[in-house]
Short mmCIF file of C-alpha atoms and ligand atoms in Angstrom, two decimals:
data_model
loop_
_atom_site.label_atom_id
_atom_site.label_comp_id
_atom_site.label_asym_id
_atom_site.label_seq_id
_atom_site.Cartn_x
_atom_site.Cartn_y
_atom_site.Cartn_z
CA MET Y 1 -13.62 71.47 -14.60
CA LYS Y 2 -13.99 68.38 -16.49
CA ILE Y 3 -11.41 66.69 -14.61
CA LEU Y 4 -13.26 67.76 -10.94
CA LYS Y 5 -16.38 66.10 -12.80
CA ILE Y 6 -14.92 63.12 -13.29
CA ILE Y 7 -13.34 62.84 -9.87
CA VAL Y 8 -16.90 63.31 -8.41
CA LEU Y 9 -18.24 60.58 -10.65
CA LEU Y 10 -15.73 58.22 -9.64
CA LEU Y 11 -16.03 59.07 -6.12
CA LEU Y 12 -19.80 58.23 -6.06
CA VAL Y 13 -19.09 54.96 -8.15
CA LEU Y 14 -16.46 54.03 -5.27
CA ILE Y 15 -19.18 54.84 -2.76
CA GLY Y 16 -21.80 53.10 -4.68
CA ALA Y 17 -19.49 49.79 -4.90
CA LEU Y 18 -18.45 50.11 -1.48
CA SER Y 19 -21.96 50.00 0.05
CA ALA Y 20 -22.82 47.23 -2.35
CA PHE Y 21 -20.03 45.14 -0.85
CA MET Y 22 -21.32 46.03 2.79
CA SER Y 23 -24.66 45.47 2.36
CA PHE Y 24 -23.44 41.70 0.57
CA TRP Y 25 -20.76 41.00 2.93
CA PRO Y 26 -23.17 39.41 5.82
CA SER Y 27 -20.64 40.27 8.75
CA PHE Y 28 -20.87 44.06 8.24
CA GLY Y 29 -24.26 43.35 9.69
CA ALA Y 30 -28.15 44.69 9.04
CA SER Y 31 -29.42 48.36 9.04
CA VAL Y 32 -31.96 49.35 11.64
CA SER Y 33 -35.71 49.10 9.67
CA GLY Y 34 -39.32 48.41 10.03
CA GLU Y 35 -40.90 47.27 13.66
CA ARG Y 36 -37.12 47.61 14.82
CA LEU Y 37 -36.83 50.95 13.92
CA LYS Y 38 -39.89 52.10 15.33
CA THR Y 39 -38.94 50.61 18.86
CA ALA Y 40 -35.65 52.68 18.48
CA GLU Y 41 -37.63 55.97 17.64
CA ALA Y 42 -39.69 55.37 20.69
CA SER Y 43 -36.75 55.36 22.74
CA SER Y 44 -36.10 58.48 24.83
CA HIS Y 45 -32.30 58.24 24.12
CA PHE Y 46 -32.90 58.23 20.29
CA HIS Y 47 -32.75 61.71 18.91
CA ASP Y 48 -32.35 63.00 15.34
CA GLY Y 49 -32.44 59.53 13.66
CA LYS Y 50 -29.61 58.41 16.08
CA PHE Y 51 -29.04 56.72 19.76
CA ALA Y 52 -27.40 59.29 22.14
CA ASN Y 53 -25.21 59.37 25.08
CA THR Y 54 -26.87 61.20 28.47
CA VAL Y 55 -23.52 62.91 28.55
CA PRO Y 56 -22.32 63.91 25.25
CA GLN Y 57 -18.55 63.52 24.33
CA ALA Y 58 -16.36 66.28 23.70
CA PRO Y 59 -16.01 67.49 20.25
CA TYR Y 60 -12.93 66.66 18.18
CA ALA Y 61 -10.10 69.13 18.94
CA VAL Y 62 -8.72 70.91 15.89
CA GLY Y 63 -5.74 69.09 14.91
CA GLN Y 64 -6.49 65.88 16.64
CA ALA Y 65 -6.73 63.86 13.48
CA TRP Y 66 -3.03 65.01 12.36
CA ASP Y 67 -2.02 64.23 15.73
CA LEU Y 68 -3.53 60.63 15.39
CA LEU Y 69 -2.13 60.11 12.15
CA LYS Y 70 1.59 61.12 13.69
CA LYS Y 71 0.88 58.67 16.42
CA GLN Y 72 -0.43 55.84 13.76
CA PHE Y 73 2.68 56.20 11.84
CA GLY Y 74 5.65 57.66 14.24
CA GLY Y 75 4.49 56.56 17.46
CA ASN Y 76 7.23 54.53 19.38
CA GLU Y 77 4.70 52.89 21.91
CA GLN Y 78 4.86 48.95 22.40
CA ARG Y 79 1.29 48.37 20.89
CA VAL Y 80 1.88 44.87 20.43
CA PRO Y 81 3.05 42.48 23.21
CA PRO Y 82 6.79 41.65 22.31
CA SER Y 83 6.72 38.15 23.08
CA PRO Y 84 3.90 35.66 23.25
CA ILE Y 85 1.10 36.47 25.99
CA PRO Y 86 0.86 33.00 28.55
CA VAL Y 87 -2.43 31.07 28.24
CA THR Y 88 -4.03 28.99 30.94
CA GLU Y 89 -5.54 25.91 29.73
CA ILE Y 90 -8.69 25.33 31.30
CA ALA Y 91 -8.54 21.82 33.10
CA ASP Y 92 -10.46 18.88 31.94
CA GLY Y 93 -13.80 18.51 33.57
CA PHE Y 94 -14.22 22.09 34.22
CA PHE Y 95 -17.00 22.94 32.29
CA GLU Y 96 -18.74 19.66 33.70
CA GLU Y 97 -18.98 20.74 37.07
CA LEU Y 98 -21.88 23.89 37.69
CA ASN Y 99 -22.11 24.52 41.04
CA ARG Y 100 -25.44 26.84 41.75
CA ASP Y 101 -23.85 28.65 44.60
CA VAL Y 102 -20.99 29.76 43.08
CA LEU Y 103 -19.60 32.88 40.89
CA ARG Y 104 -16.85 32.29 38.94
CA ALA Y 105 -15.51 33.75 35.86
CA VAL Y 106 -12.61 32.66 33.44
CA TRP Y 107 -11.35 35.35 30.99
CA LEU Y 108 -11.13 34.43 27.31
CA GLY Y 109 -9.10 37.80 26.21
CA HIS Y 110 -10.48 41.43 25.14
CA ALA Y 111 -13.72 41.74 26.85
CA SER Y 112 -15.22 38.04 26.40
CA VAL Y 113 -15.51 36.44 29.71
CA TYR Y 114 -17.13 33.00 30.37
CA LEU Y 115 -19.21 33.48 33.66
CA GLU Y 116 -20.93 30.80 35.94
CA ILE Y 117 -23.55 32.50 38.05
CA ASP Y 118 -26.04 30.97 40.20
CA GLY Y 119 -26.27 27.73 38.32
CA LEU Y 120 -25.99 29.56 34.73
CA ARG Y 121 -23.58 29.84 32.29
CA LEU Y 122 -22.98 32.89 30.51
CA LEU Y 123 -20.59 34.95 28.19
CA THR Y 124 -20.09 38.65 27.80
CA ASP Y 125 -18.83 40.07 24.38
CA PRO Y 126 -17.72 36.85 22.88
CA ALA Y 127 -15.45 37.51 19.99
CA LEU Y 128 -13.19 34.72 19.32
CA SER Y 129 -12.32 34.90 15.90
CA ASP Y 130 -8.82 35.70 14.85
CA TYR Y 131 -9.63 39.27 13.73
CA ALA Y 132 -11.85 42.00 15.24
CA SER Y 133 -12.78 43.15 11.56
CA PRO Y 134 -15.48 42.73 8.95
CA LEU Y 135 -12.83 40.84 6.91
CA GLN Y 136 -10.72 38.07 8.54
CA GLY Y 137 -7.19 38.50 7.67
CA ILE Y 138 -7.44 42.50 7.81
CA GLY Y 139 -7.52 44.25 10.60
CA PRO Y 140 -6.79 43.95 14.45
CA GLU Y 141 -5.48 40.41 15.08
CA ARG Y 142 -5.84 38.60 18.26
CA PHE Y 143 -2.29 38.40 20.34
CA HIS Y 144 -3.21 35.06 21.68
CA ALA Y 145 -5.40 32.27 21.21
CA SER Y 146 -8.76 31.61 23.01
CA PRO Y 147 -8.16 29.43 26.21
CA VAL Y 148 -11.19 27.34 25.04
CA ALA Y 149 -12.33 26.50 21.69
CA LEU Y 150 -16.29 27.11 20.97
CA ASP Y 151 -16.25 23.57 19.92
CA ASN Y 152 -15.21 22.27 23.58
CA MET Y 153 -17.65 25.00 25.69
CA PRO Y 154 -20.79 23.64 26.88
CA ARG Y 155 -23.89 25.18 25.86
CA ILE Y 156 -23.87 28.76 26.98
CA ASP Y 157 -27.41 29.83 28.38
CA ALA Y 158 -26.95 33.74 28.05
CA VAL Y 159 -24.78 36.02 25.92
CA LEU Y 160 -24.50 39.32 26.65
CA ILE Y 161 -23.83 42.11 23.96
CA SER Y 162 -22.89 45.47 24.88
CA HIS Y 163 -22.62 47.10 21.16
CA ASP Y 164 -21.61 45.88 18.04
CA HIS Y 165 -18.20 47.21 17.42
CA TYR Y 166 -16.27 44.15 15.92
CA ASP Y 167 -14.18 43.74 19.00
CA HIS Y 168 -17.41 42.72 20.95
CA LEU Y 169 -19.88 41.23 18.27
CA ASP Y 170 -18.39 38.63 15.97
CA MET Y 171 -20.59 37.13 13.72
CA ALA Y 172 -18.84 33.53 13.47
CA THR Y 173 -18.75 33.36 17.29
CA VAL Y 174 -22.67 34.17 17.24
CA GLN Y 175 -23.27 31.74 14.73
CA HIS Y 176 -21.71 28.98 16.39
CA LEU Y 177 -23.17 29.99 19.87
CA ALA Y 178 -26.78 30.38 18.32
CA ALA Y 179 -26.39 26.98 16.73
CA LYS Y 180 -25.86 25.44 20.23
CA GLY Y 181 -29.06 27.03 21.44
CA SER Y 182 -27.95 30.19 23.45
CA HIS Y 183 -29.84 33.32 24.20
CA PHE Y 184 -28.65 36.54 23.02
CA PHE Y 185 -29.50 39.85 25.17
CA VAL Y 186 -28.36 42.87 23.13
CA PRO Y 187 -29.30 46.22 22.99
CA LEU Y 188 -31.75 47.94 21.05
CA GLY Y 189 -31.28 47.83 17.10
CA ALA Y 190 -28.26 45.33 17.55
CA GLY Y 191 -30.89 42.11 16.78
CA ALA Y 192 -30.62 43.33 13.31
CA HIS Y 193 -27.51 41.70 12.61
CA LEU Y 194 -28.19 38.83 14.46
CA GLU Y 195 -31.36 38.19 12.25
CA LYS Y 196 -29.17 38.68 9.29
CA TRP Y 197 -26.95 36.07 10.62
CA GLY Y 198 -29.55 33.46 10.77
CA VAL Y 199 -30.41 33.70 14.58
CA ALA Y 200 -34.00 32.78 15.43
CA ALA Y 201 -36.00 35.63 16.71
CA ALA Y 202 -36.95 33.53 19.84
CA GLN Y 203 -33.28 33.44 20.81
CA VAL Y 204 -32.72 37.08 20.75
CA THR Y 205 -33.95 39.72 23.72
CA GLU Y 206 -33.31 43.28 22.84
CA LEU Y 207 -33.43 45.60 25.58
CA GLU Y 208 -32.86 49.21 26.28
CA TRP Y 209 -31.34 50.98 29.14
CA GLY Y 210 -33.65 50.24 32.57
CA GLN Y 211 -35.42 47.19 31.01
CA SER Y 212 -34.96 43.92 32.30
CA ALA Y 213 -35.42 40.09 31.22
CA GLU Y 214 -35.24 37.11 33.35
CA ILE Y 215 -33.36 33.64 32.30
CA GLY Y 216 -33.75 30.93 35.02
CA LYS Y 217 -33.34 32.89 38.42
CA LEU Y 218 -31.24 35.71 37.01
CA LYS Y 219 -32.26 39.02 36.18
CA ILE Y 220 -30.36 40.48 33.27
CA ILE Y 221 -30.83 44.49 33.25
CA SER Y 222 -29.53 46.93 30.63
CA THR Y 223 -27.74 49.63 32.28
CA GLU Y 224 -26.34 52.85 31.13
CA ALA Y 225 -23.18 53.42 28.94
CA ARG Y 226 -21.37 56.23 27.25
CA HIS Y 227 -20.34 54.94 23.78
CA TYR Y 228 -21.49 54.52 20.23
CA SER Y 229 -21.57 52.04 17.92
CA GLY Y 230 -21.31 51.15 14.02
CA ARG Y 231 -20.05 48.21 12.06
CA GLY Y 232 -20.10 50.21 8.70
CA ILE Y 233 -19.57 53.69 7.56
CA PHE Y 234 -22.85 55.11 7.61
CA ASP Y 235 -24.67 53.37 10.55
CA HIS Y 236 -22.76 55.21 13.40
CA LYS Y 237 -24.96 54.97 16.32
CA ASP Y 238 -27.53 53.37 14.87
CA THR Y 239 -27.63 50.74 17.39
CA PHE Y 240 -27.41 51.04 21.12
CA TRP Y 241 -24.87 50.12 23.51
CA THR Y 242 -25.41 49.06 27.23
CA SER Y 243 -23.66 47.87 29.96
CA TRP Y 244 -24.88 44.88 31.59
CA THR Y 245 -26.22 44.17 35.30
CA MET Y 246 -26.82 40.64 36.44
CA VAL Y 247 -28.74 39.85 39.79
CA GLY Y 248 -29.42 36.51 40.90
CA SER Y 249 -30.62 34.84 44.26
CA LYS Y 250 -27.09 34.88 45.47
CA HIS Y 251 -24.74 36.89 43.43
CA ARG Y 252 -24.44 40.01 41.66
CA ALA Y 253 -22.34 41.11 38.81
CA PHE Y 254 -21.68 43.97 36.17
CA TYR Y 255 -20.13 44.26 33.18
CA SER Y 256 -19.41 47.73 31.84
CA GLY Y 257 -18.98 47.53 28.06
CA ASP Y 258 -17.12 50.03 26.20
CA THR Y 259 -17.88 53.18 27.91
CA GLY Y 260 -16.55 56.53 29.34
CA PHE Y 261 -16.81 57.58 32.71
CA SER Y 262 -19.85 59.30 33.78
CA ASP Y 263 -22.26 59.45 37.07
CA HIS Y 264 -24.26 56.38 35.58
CA PHE Y 265 -21.69 54.34 37.29
CA ALA Y 266 -23.04 55.77 40.94
CA ARG Y 267 -26.58 55.36 39.59
CA ILE Y 268 -26.12 51.65 38.83
CA GLY Y 269 -24.04 50.88 42.24
CA ASN Y 270 -26.86 52.71 44.43
CA LYS Y 271 -29.65 50.78 42.68
CA TYR Y 272 -28.60 47.53 41.93
CA GLY Y 273 -25.03 47.16 44.30
CA PRO Y 274 -23.27 45.55 45.82
CA PHE Y 275 -21.66 43.44 43.15
CA ASP Y 276 -19.61 40.27 43.92
CA LEU Y 277 -17.70 40.88 40.58
CA ASN Y 278 -17.28 44.00 38.27
CA ILE Y 279 -16.26 42.94 35.00
CA ILE Y 280 -14.89 46.32 33.60
CA LYS Y 281 -12.89 47.66 30.74
CA ILE Y 282 -9.70 49.55 31.25
CA GLY Y 283 -7.93 49.79 28.21
CA ALA Y 284 -8.20 51.55 24.81
CA TYR Y 285 -8.25 55.18 25.87
CA GLY Y 286 -7.46 58.49 24.49
CA PRO Y 287 -5.42 60.40 23.54
CA GLY Y 288 -7.83 63.39 23.79
CA ALA Y 289 -10.70 64.30 25.40
CA SER Y 290 -13.55 63.25 22.66
CA TRP Y 291 -12.00 59.79 22.80
CA THR Y 292 -11.62 59.37 26.71
CA ASP Y 293 -15.23 60.38 27.02
CA ILE Y 294 -16.24 57.33 25.33
CA HIS Y 295 -13.18 55.02 26.46
CA MET Y 296 -12.42 55.59 29.79
CA THR Y 297 -9.29 55.87 31.17
CA ALA Y 298 -7.60 53.14 33.69
CA GLU Y 299 -7.90 55.57 36.26
CA ASP Y 300 -11.44 56.34 35.37
CA SER Y 301 -12.03 52.80 35.68
CA VAL Y 302 -10.60 52.43 39.44
CA ARG Y 303 -12.98 55.54 39.95
CA ALA Y 304 -16.08 53.77 38.17
CA HIS Y 305 -15.65 50.64 40.07
CA LEU Y 306 -15.80 52.91 43.52
CA ALA Y 307 -18.75 54.49 42.21
CA LEU Y 308 -20.18 50.99 41.32
CA ASN Y 309 -19.92 49.75 44.99
CA ALA Y 310 -18.53 46.52 43.91
CA LYS Y 311 -16.40 44.21 45.72
CA ARG Y 312 -14.00 42.46 43.19
CA MET Y 313 -12.34 44.18 40.04
CA PHE Y 314 -12.00 42.31 36.96
CA PRO Y 315 -10.01 44.08 34.47
CA VAL Y 316 -10.66 43.49 30.72
CA HIS Y 317 -10.49 45.22 27.15
CA TRP Y 318 -6.88 44.92 27.04
CA ALA Y 319 -4.21 42.30 26.26
CA THR Y 320 -5.97 40.77 23.21
CA PHE Y 321 -6.20 43.80 20.39
CA ASN Y 322 -4.18 46.53 19.37
CA LEU Y 323 -6.84 49.25 19.23
CA ALA Y 324 -5.29 52.45 20.59
CA PHE Y 325 -2.00 54.48 21.02
CA HIS Y 326 -0.59 53.07 24.17
CA ASP Y 327 1.74 50.36 25.35
CA TRP Y 328 -0.30 47.24 25.64
CA ASP Y 329 0.18 46.69 29.00
CA GLU Y 330 -0.10 50.53 29.98
CA PRO Y 331 -3.73 50.05 31.10
CA ILE Y 332 -2.80 47.45 33.85
CA LYS Y 333 -0.15 49.06 34.86
CA ARG Y 334 -2.02 52.42 35.23
CA THR Y 335 -4.88 50.11 37.23
CA MET Y 336 -2.52 48.81 39.36
CA ALA Y 337 -1.00 52.28 40.36
CA ALA Y 338 -4.41 53.79 40.58
CA VAL Y 339 -5.61 51.03 42.92
CA LYS Y 340 -2.68 51.16 45.17
CA ASP Y 341 -3.96 53.33 47.98
CA THR Y 342 -7.45 51.90 48.06
CA THR Y 343 -9.41 48.98 49.41
CA ILE Y 344 -10.00 47.85 45.89
CA GLU Y 345 -9.91 43.77 45.66
CA LEU Y 346 -8.24 43.82 42.24
CA VAL Y 347 -7.35 40.63 40.47
CA THR Y 348 -5.06 40.19 37.28
CA PRO Y 349 -5.78 36.66 36.13
CA ARG Y 350 -3.93 35.38 33.27
CA ILE Y 351 -6.20 34.18 30.16
CA GLY Y 352 -7.94 31.30 31.14
CA GLU Y 353 -7.47 31.42 34.71
CA VAL Y 354 -10.50 30.94 36.88
CA VAL Y 355 -11.64 33.53 39.38
CA THR Y 356 -14.16 32.43 42.00
CA ALA Y 357 -15.94 35.48 43.76
CA GLY Y 358 -15.47 35.17 47.36
CA GLU Y 359 -12.39 33.19 47.36
CA THR Y 360 -8.87 34.20 47.45
CA PHE Y 361 -7.32 34.75 44.13
CA GLN Y 362 -3.45 34.86 43.65
CA SER Y 363 -2.82 37.48 41.08
CA THR Y 364 0.53 38.15 39.40
CA ASN Y 365 2.20 40.74 37.26
CA TRP Y 366 2.28 38.09 34.26
CA TRP Y 367 2.50 41.05 31.60
CA GLU Y 368 6.16 41.40 33.15
CA ALA Y 369 7.61 38.32 31.70
CA VAL Y 370 5.84 38.92 28.41
CA ASN Y 371 7.97 42.20 28.12
CA ALA Y 372 11.12 40.40 29.41
CA GLY Y 373 10.65 37.31 27.02
CA PRO Y 374 11.92 36.53 23.73
CA ARG Y 375 10.48 38.35 21.02
CA LYS Y 376 7.85 36.97 18.77
CA ASN Y 377 9.07 37.97 15.71
ZN1 LIG L 401 -16.56 49.89 21.09
ZN1 LIG L 402 -14.17 47.88 22.56
#
């Protein structure tokens, strides 16, 4: 009995120490409180103190944790690329010309995309640190460098954050962009993290699904996603998650954020489509329904693309971090297979290649050379 008491006491001390460290260490972010919490509570998507999806995810199946453990320690997937991933250097002068009539995109890796749309410069979920983690040096490490250093990037007009997971919201990247004057569009509650990191309130717009804001002549709309959030142990679903719809005078683009499949894609497509460019996540899915419900499979992403009424499919959320139990290149292979008998205009750019909407893009199966190339270690 005495031993049990000591164990409980030690656990309490450990949890207390962990909580204290997490509130002290800035990259964990801040908790939602005050006016921000009142705004969250007023949302129709906030129930019992947490944000919620329209369609709940399947409950965790019995034995799923055991399956995941077996995969973690005994899985034979090639989760990490066996040789270096090619990164195309961005040409000198690329950032100097900004054409108001053009929509073009450059994949910086994972869900980070540099976008020029109707004369504005945007970034989706820029996470350019070496690790997608609260502690640099621990956790998922990038497979490749960014094709452009933050210092060499021009001032970004708008940064779109889909949710607060570390592979989407990176403190160092946010602070760098904020110092250069970028404006941040974030889902409800996520502004708490930015505030803690010293970003001025005037540089942050928090939106809930269906709400929009304008920057220049571009309308930025928070649209639905089916996911979750959290940077610590106790903040699961405390901040919201979103997809982003961009409606300009000449072009329309969509960014899915992290999400499972649901009929929200058809609703967004009907209301705001057709999109010239669909930046859509394809990787880090399953196993298990509860996982794929909030992280759709590659086939779901293709279904989503069709439902969205979008022209060009620009796949992201693969090839940068080891986050799931599948081969590192399985998402793109399954996407390729799923679009085979469709008219979908899928592009598969290398990291750093420029994709321009309405212009032919020469896609290659560049990942095949990574698998054939000399092993990195
Ligand atoms: Zn996520
Ligand atoms: Zn993610």
